[in-house]
Coordinates of C-alpha atoms in Angstrom, one line a residue:
X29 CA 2.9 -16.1 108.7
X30 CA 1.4 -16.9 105.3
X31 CA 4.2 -14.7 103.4
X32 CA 7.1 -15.9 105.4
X33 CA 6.0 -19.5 104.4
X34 CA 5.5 -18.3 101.0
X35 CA 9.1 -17.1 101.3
X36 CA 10.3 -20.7 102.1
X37 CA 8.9 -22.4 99.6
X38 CA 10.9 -19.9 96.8
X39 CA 13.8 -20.7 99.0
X40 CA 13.2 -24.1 98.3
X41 CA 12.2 -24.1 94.8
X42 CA 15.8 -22.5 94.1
X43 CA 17.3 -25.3 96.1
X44 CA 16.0 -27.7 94.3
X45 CA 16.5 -26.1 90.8
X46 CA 20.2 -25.6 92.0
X47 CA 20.0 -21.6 91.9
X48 CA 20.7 -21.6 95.6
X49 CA 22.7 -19.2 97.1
X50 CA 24.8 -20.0 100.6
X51 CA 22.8 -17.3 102.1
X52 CA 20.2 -19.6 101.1
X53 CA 21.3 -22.9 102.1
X54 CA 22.2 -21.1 105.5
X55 CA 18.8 -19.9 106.2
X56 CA 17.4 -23.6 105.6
X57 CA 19.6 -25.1 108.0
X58 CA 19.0 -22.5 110.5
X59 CA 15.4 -22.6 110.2
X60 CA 15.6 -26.4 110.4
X61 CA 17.2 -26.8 113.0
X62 CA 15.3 -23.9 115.2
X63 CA 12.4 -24.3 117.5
X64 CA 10.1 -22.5 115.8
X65 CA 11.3 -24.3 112.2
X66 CA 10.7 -27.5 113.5
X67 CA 7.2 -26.6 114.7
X68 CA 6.2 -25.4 111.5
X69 CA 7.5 -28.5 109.4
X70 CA 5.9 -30.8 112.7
X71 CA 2.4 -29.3 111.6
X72 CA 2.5 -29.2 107.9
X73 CA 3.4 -32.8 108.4
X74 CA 0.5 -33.5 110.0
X75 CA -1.8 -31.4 107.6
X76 CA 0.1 -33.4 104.6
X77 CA -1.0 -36.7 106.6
X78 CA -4.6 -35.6 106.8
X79 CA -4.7 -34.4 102.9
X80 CA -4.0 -37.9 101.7
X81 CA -5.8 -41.5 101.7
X82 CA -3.7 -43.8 104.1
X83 CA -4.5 -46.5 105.8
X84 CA -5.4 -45.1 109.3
X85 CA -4.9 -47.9 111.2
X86 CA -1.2 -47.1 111.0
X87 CA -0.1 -45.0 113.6
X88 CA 1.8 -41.5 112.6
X89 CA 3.6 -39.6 115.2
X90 CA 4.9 -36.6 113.6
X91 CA 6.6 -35.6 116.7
X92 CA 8.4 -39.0 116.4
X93 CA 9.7 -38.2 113.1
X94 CA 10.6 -34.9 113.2
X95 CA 13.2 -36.7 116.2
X96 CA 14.4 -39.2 114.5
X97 CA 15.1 -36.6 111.8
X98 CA 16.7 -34.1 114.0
X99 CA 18.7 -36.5 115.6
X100 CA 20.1 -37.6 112.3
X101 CA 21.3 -34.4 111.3
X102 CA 21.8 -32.7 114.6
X103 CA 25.6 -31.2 114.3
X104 CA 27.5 -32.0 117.2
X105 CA 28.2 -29.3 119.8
X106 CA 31.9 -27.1 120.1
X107 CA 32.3 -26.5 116.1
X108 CA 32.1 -24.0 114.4
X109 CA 28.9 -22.6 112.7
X110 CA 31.3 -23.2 109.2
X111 CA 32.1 -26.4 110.3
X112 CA 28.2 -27.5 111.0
X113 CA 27.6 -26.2 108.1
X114 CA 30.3 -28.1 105.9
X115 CA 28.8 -31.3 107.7
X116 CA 25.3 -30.4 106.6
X117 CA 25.9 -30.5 103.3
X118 CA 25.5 -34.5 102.9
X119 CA 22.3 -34.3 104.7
X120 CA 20.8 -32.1 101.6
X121 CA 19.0 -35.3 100.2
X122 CA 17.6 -35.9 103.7
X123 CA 16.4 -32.0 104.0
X124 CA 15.2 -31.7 100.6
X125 CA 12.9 -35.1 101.3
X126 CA 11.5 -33.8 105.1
X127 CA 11.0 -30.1 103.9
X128 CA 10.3 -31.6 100.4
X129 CA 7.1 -33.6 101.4
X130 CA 6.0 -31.4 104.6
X131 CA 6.1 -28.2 102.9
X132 CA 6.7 -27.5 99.3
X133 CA 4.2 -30.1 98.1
X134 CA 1.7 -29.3 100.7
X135 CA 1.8 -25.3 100.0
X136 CA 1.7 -26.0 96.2
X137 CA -1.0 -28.2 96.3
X138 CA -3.3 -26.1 98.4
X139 CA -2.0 -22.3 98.9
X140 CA -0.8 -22.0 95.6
X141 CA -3.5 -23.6 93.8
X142 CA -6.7 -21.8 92.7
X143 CA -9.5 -21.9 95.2
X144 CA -7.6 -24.4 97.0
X145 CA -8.9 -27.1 94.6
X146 CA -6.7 -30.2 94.3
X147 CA -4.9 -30.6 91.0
X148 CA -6.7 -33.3 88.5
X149 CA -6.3 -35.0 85.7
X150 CA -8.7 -34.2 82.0
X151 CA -9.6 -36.8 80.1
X152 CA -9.7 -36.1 75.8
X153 CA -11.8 -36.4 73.1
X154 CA -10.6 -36.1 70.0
X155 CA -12.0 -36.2 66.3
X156 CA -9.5 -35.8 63.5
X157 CA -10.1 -34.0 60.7
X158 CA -12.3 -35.9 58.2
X159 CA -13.7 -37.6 61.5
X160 CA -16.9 -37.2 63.6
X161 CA -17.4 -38.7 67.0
X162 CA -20.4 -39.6 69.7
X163 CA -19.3 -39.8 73.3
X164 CA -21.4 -40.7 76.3
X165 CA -20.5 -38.6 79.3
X166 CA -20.2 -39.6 83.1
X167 CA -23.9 -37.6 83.5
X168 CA -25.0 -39.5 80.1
X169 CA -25.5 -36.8 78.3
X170 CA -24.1 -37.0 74.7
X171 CA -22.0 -35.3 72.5
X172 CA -21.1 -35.4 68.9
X173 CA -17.7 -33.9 67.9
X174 CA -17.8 -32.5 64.4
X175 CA -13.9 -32.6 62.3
X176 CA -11.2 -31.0 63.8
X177 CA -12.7 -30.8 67.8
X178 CA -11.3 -31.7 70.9
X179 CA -13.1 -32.1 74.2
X180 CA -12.3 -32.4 77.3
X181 CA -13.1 -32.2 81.2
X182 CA -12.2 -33.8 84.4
X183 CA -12.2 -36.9 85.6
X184 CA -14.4 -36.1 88.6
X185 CA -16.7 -34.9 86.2
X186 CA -19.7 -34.6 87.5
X187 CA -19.1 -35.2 91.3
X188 CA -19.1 -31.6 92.1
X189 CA -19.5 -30.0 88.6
X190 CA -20.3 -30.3 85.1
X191 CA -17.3 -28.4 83.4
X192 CA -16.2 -28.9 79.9
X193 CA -13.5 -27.4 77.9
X194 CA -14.3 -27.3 74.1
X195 CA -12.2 -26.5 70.9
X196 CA -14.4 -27.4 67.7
X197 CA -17.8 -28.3 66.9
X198 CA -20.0 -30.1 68.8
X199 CA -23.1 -30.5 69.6
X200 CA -25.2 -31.7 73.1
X201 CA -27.9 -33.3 74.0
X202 CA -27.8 -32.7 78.2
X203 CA -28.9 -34.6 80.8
X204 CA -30.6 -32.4 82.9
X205 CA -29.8 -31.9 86.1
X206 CA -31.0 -28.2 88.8
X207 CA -28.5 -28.4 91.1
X208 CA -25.5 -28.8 88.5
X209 CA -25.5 -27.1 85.5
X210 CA -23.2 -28.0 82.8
X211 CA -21.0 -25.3 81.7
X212 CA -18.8 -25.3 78.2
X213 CA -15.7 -23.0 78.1
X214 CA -14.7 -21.9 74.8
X215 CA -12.4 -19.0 75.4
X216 CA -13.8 -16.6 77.6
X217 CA -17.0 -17.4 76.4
X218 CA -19.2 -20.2 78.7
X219 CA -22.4 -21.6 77.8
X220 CA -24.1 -22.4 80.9
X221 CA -27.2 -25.0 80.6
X222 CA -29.3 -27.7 82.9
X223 CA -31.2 -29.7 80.3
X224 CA -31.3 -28.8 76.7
X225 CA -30.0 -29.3 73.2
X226 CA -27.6 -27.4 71.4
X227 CA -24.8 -26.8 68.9
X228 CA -21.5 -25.1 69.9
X229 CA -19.0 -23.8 66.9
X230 CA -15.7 -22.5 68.6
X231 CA -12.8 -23.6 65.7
X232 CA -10.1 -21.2 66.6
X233 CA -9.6 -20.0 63.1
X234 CA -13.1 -18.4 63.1
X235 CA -12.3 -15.5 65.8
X236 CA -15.8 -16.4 67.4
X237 CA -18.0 -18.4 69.3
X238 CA -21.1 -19.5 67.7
X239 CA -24.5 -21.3 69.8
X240 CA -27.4 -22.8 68.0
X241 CA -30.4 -23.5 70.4
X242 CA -32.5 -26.4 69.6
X243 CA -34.2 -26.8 72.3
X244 CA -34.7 -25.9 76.2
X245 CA -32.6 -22.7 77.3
X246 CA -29.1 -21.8 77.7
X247 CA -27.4 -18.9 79.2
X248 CA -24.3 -17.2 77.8
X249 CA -21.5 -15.5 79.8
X250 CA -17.9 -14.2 79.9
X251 CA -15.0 -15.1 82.4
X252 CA -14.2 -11.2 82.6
X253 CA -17.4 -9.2 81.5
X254 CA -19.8 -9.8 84.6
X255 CA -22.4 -7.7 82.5
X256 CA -22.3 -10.4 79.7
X257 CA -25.2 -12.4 80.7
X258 CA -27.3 -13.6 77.5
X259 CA -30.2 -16.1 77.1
X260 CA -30.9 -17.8 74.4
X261 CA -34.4 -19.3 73.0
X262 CA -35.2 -22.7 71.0
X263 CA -34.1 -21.3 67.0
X264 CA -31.9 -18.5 67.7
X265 CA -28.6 -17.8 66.9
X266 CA -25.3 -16.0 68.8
X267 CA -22.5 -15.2 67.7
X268 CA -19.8 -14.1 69.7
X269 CA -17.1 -11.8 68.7
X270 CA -13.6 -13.2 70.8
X271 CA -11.8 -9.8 69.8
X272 CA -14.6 -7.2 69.7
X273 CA -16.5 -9.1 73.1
X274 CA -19.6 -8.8 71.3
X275 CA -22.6 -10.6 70.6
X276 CA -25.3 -11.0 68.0
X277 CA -28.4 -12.9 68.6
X278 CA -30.8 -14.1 65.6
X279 CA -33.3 -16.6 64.7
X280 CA -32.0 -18.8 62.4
X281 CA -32.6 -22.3 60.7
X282 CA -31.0 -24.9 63.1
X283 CA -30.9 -27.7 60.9
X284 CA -28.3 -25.9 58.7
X285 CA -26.4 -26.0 61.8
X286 CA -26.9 -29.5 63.7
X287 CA -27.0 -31.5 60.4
X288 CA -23.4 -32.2 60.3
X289 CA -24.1 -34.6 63.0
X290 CA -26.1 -37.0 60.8
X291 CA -23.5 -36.9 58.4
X292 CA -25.2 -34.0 56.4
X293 CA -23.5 -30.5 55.6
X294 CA -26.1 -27.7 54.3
X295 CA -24.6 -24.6 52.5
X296 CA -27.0 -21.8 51.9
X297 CA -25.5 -18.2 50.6
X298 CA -22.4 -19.1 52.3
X299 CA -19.1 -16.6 52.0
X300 CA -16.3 -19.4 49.9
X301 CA -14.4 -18.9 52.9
X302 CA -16.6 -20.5 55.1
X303 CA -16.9 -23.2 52.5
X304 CA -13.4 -23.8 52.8
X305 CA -13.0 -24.4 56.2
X306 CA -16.0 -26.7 56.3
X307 CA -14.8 -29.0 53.5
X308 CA -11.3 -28.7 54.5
X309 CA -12.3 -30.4 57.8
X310 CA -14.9 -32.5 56.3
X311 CA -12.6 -34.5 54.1
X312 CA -9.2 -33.5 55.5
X313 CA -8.0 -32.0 52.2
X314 CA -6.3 -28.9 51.3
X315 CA -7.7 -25.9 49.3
X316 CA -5.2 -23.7 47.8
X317 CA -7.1 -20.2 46.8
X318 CA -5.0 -19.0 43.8
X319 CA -6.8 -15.6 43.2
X320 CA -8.6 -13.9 46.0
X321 CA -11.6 -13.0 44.0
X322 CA -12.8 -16.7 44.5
X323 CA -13.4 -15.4 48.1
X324 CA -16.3 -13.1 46.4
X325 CA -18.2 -15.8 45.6
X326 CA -21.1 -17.8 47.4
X327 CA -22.3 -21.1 47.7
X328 CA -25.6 -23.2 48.3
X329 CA -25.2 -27.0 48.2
X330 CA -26.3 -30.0 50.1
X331 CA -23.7 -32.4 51.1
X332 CA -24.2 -36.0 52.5
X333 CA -22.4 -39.0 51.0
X334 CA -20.8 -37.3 48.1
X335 CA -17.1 -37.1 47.4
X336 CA -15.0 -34.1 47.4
X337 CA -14.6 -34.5 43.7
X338 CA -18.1 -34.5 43.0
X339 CA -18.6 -31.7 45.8
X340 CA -16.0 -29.1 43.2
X341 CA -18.0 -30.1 40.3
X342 CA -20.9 -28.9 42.0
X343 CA -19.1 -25.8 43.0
X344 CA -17.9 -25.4 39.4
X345 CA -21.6 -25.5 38.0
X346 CA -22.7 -23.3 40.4
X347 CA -20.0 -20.6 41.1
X348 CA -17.7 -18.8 38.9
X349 CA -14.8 -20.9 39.8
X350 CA -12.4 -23.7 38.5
X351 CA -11.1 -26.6 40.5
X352 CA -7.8 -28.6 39.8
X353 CA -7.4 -31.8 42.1
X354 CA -4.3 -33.0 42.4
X355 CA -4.0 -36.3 43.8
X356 CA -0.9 -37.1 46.0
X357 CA -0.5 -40.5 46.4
X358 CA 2.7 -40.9 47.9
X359 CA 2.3 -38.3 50.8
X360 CA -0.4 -39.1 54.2
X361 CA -1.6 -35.7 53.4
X362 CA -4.2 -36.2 51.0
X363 CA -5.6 -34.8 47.7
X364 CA -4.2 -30.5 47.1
X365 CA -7.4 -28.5 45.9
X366 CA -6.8 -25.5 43.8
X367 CA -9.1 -23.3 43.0
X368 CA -9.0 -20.1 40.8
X369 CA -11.4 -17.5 39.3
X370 CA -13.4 -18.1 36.2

């Protein structure tokens, strides 16, 4: 029964795209019109009635409509089945509504749709480059989004589940709660928690998925590795490979990675790559690398309310490496950094 409703619905979805064939529109008109068609659409009409809010002290009598319906496009008796079915034709908008509504949003909506969950709407965070943000959550827990994130999760959040989609940096502070754990997707990676603090890195550019613990626990997994199941202490580290599907777990110093949050970005014996990145985001500039051997270098440096130019000064002094600025007044995309090997 399942399949041959299935069926109907592709029939459908080709009428209503206008890839219809006659064979098509014949079988709709049959099925319409026959016994068993009209006791199909009679109780998906009253399945759609009981799937959505209405006021129930208006009466529905399915049996009523499917009628009045009928009667409307009944073909009269003694033509011919070519004839009926010339006739038919002007009734499409009055089939495509009945069918429309009783089946083909009704079998979308719940065969077709994951776990038979009923489609919602996300609601977005975003922080631009050379932006930070603090949001408050449904739950109350908080979140800062570091340059260059975006968050976002449902808008029952936290009626039946604590989901959140993350691409960025950001990091949580989470209201606790046992019988709903909050859960952060970041590719096939999800950090699974109850009560804790901690710091998620998942820019797509990076090819991985880094979470700094500060405190409480959280528990790492993968959408399609059921033997990925990591926990992490207060201090330690993991990174998470996207391509390889590998992890590496380490303690580490969390400040250097939460202090972005108060406005603060520490640098110690980092690749000039990763340097890039940061202060690409963090002042929504562009870096141009001229020679690739500036990648070979490494930097340590403390940044809180300096300016970029006074950031490349600093790298100058400390790094064999020259920085031109070039200042673009006329264009919204800000200063071009180029930087070449001493």
């Amino acid at each position: 029964m399942a399949k041959m409703k299935l069926n109907k619905i592709e029939t459908l979805r080709r009428f209503f795209s206008k890839s219809d064939t006659t064979a098509d529109l014949k079988n709709l008109f049959l099925w319409f019109n026959s016994e068993k068609g009209h006791s199909e659409i009679n109780h998906d009409l009253d399945h759609l009635w009981q799937s959505i809010e209405i006021d129930e002290s208006i009466p529905v009598n399915s049996q009523k409509m499917m009628a009045n319906i009928r009667k409307g496009i009944q073909p009269k008796k003694g033509r011919s089945l070519k004839t009926n079915f010339l006739r038919f034709v002007p009734y499409a908008a009055m089939l495509v509504i009945t069918i429309g509504f009783s089946v083909l949003f009704y079998y979308t909506r719940i065969s077709l749709q994951p776990n038979n969950s009923e489609i919602v709407s996300y609601t977005s965070v975003i922080a631009e480059n050379g932006q930070k943000s603090k949001i408050i959550l449904p739950d109350s827990s908080i979140v800062w989004l570091n340059s260059g994130t975006t968050l976002s999760y449902n808008t029952n959040f936290a009626e039946n589940s604590r989901n959140i989609n993350l691409k960025g940096q950001a990091f949580f502070q989470v209201t606790k709660n046992k019988k709903m754990p909050l859960i952060v997707h970041c590719n096939d990676l999800s950090v699974k928690v109850l009560g804790t603090k901690f710091d998620v890195n998942a820019y797509p550019e990076t090819g991985k998925v880094s979470v700094v613990l500060e405190s409480g626990s959280v528990q790492l997994l993968h959408n399609h590795i059921k033997s990925f199941n990591y926990t992490l202490k207060p201090s330690e580290l993991a990174d998470f490979d996207i391509a390889a599907k590998k992890v590496a777990i380490k303690n580490t110093d969390i400040q250097k990675f939460t202090s972005w949050k108060d406005g603060i970005l520490i640098f110690k014996d980092d690749p000039m790559k990763q340097v890039i990145e940061k202060l690409e985001r963090w002042y929504n500039i562009k870096i141009d690398v001229s020679d690739p051997e500036v990648y070979n270098s490494i930097f340590t440096g403390t940044i809180s309310n300096e300016s970029y130019e006074q950031i490349f000064k600093l790298i100058e002094y400390s790094c064999p490496v020259s920085c031109e600025i070039i200042n673009r007044p006329e264009s919204t995309l800000g200063p071009k950094i180029i930087l070449t090997k001493n």
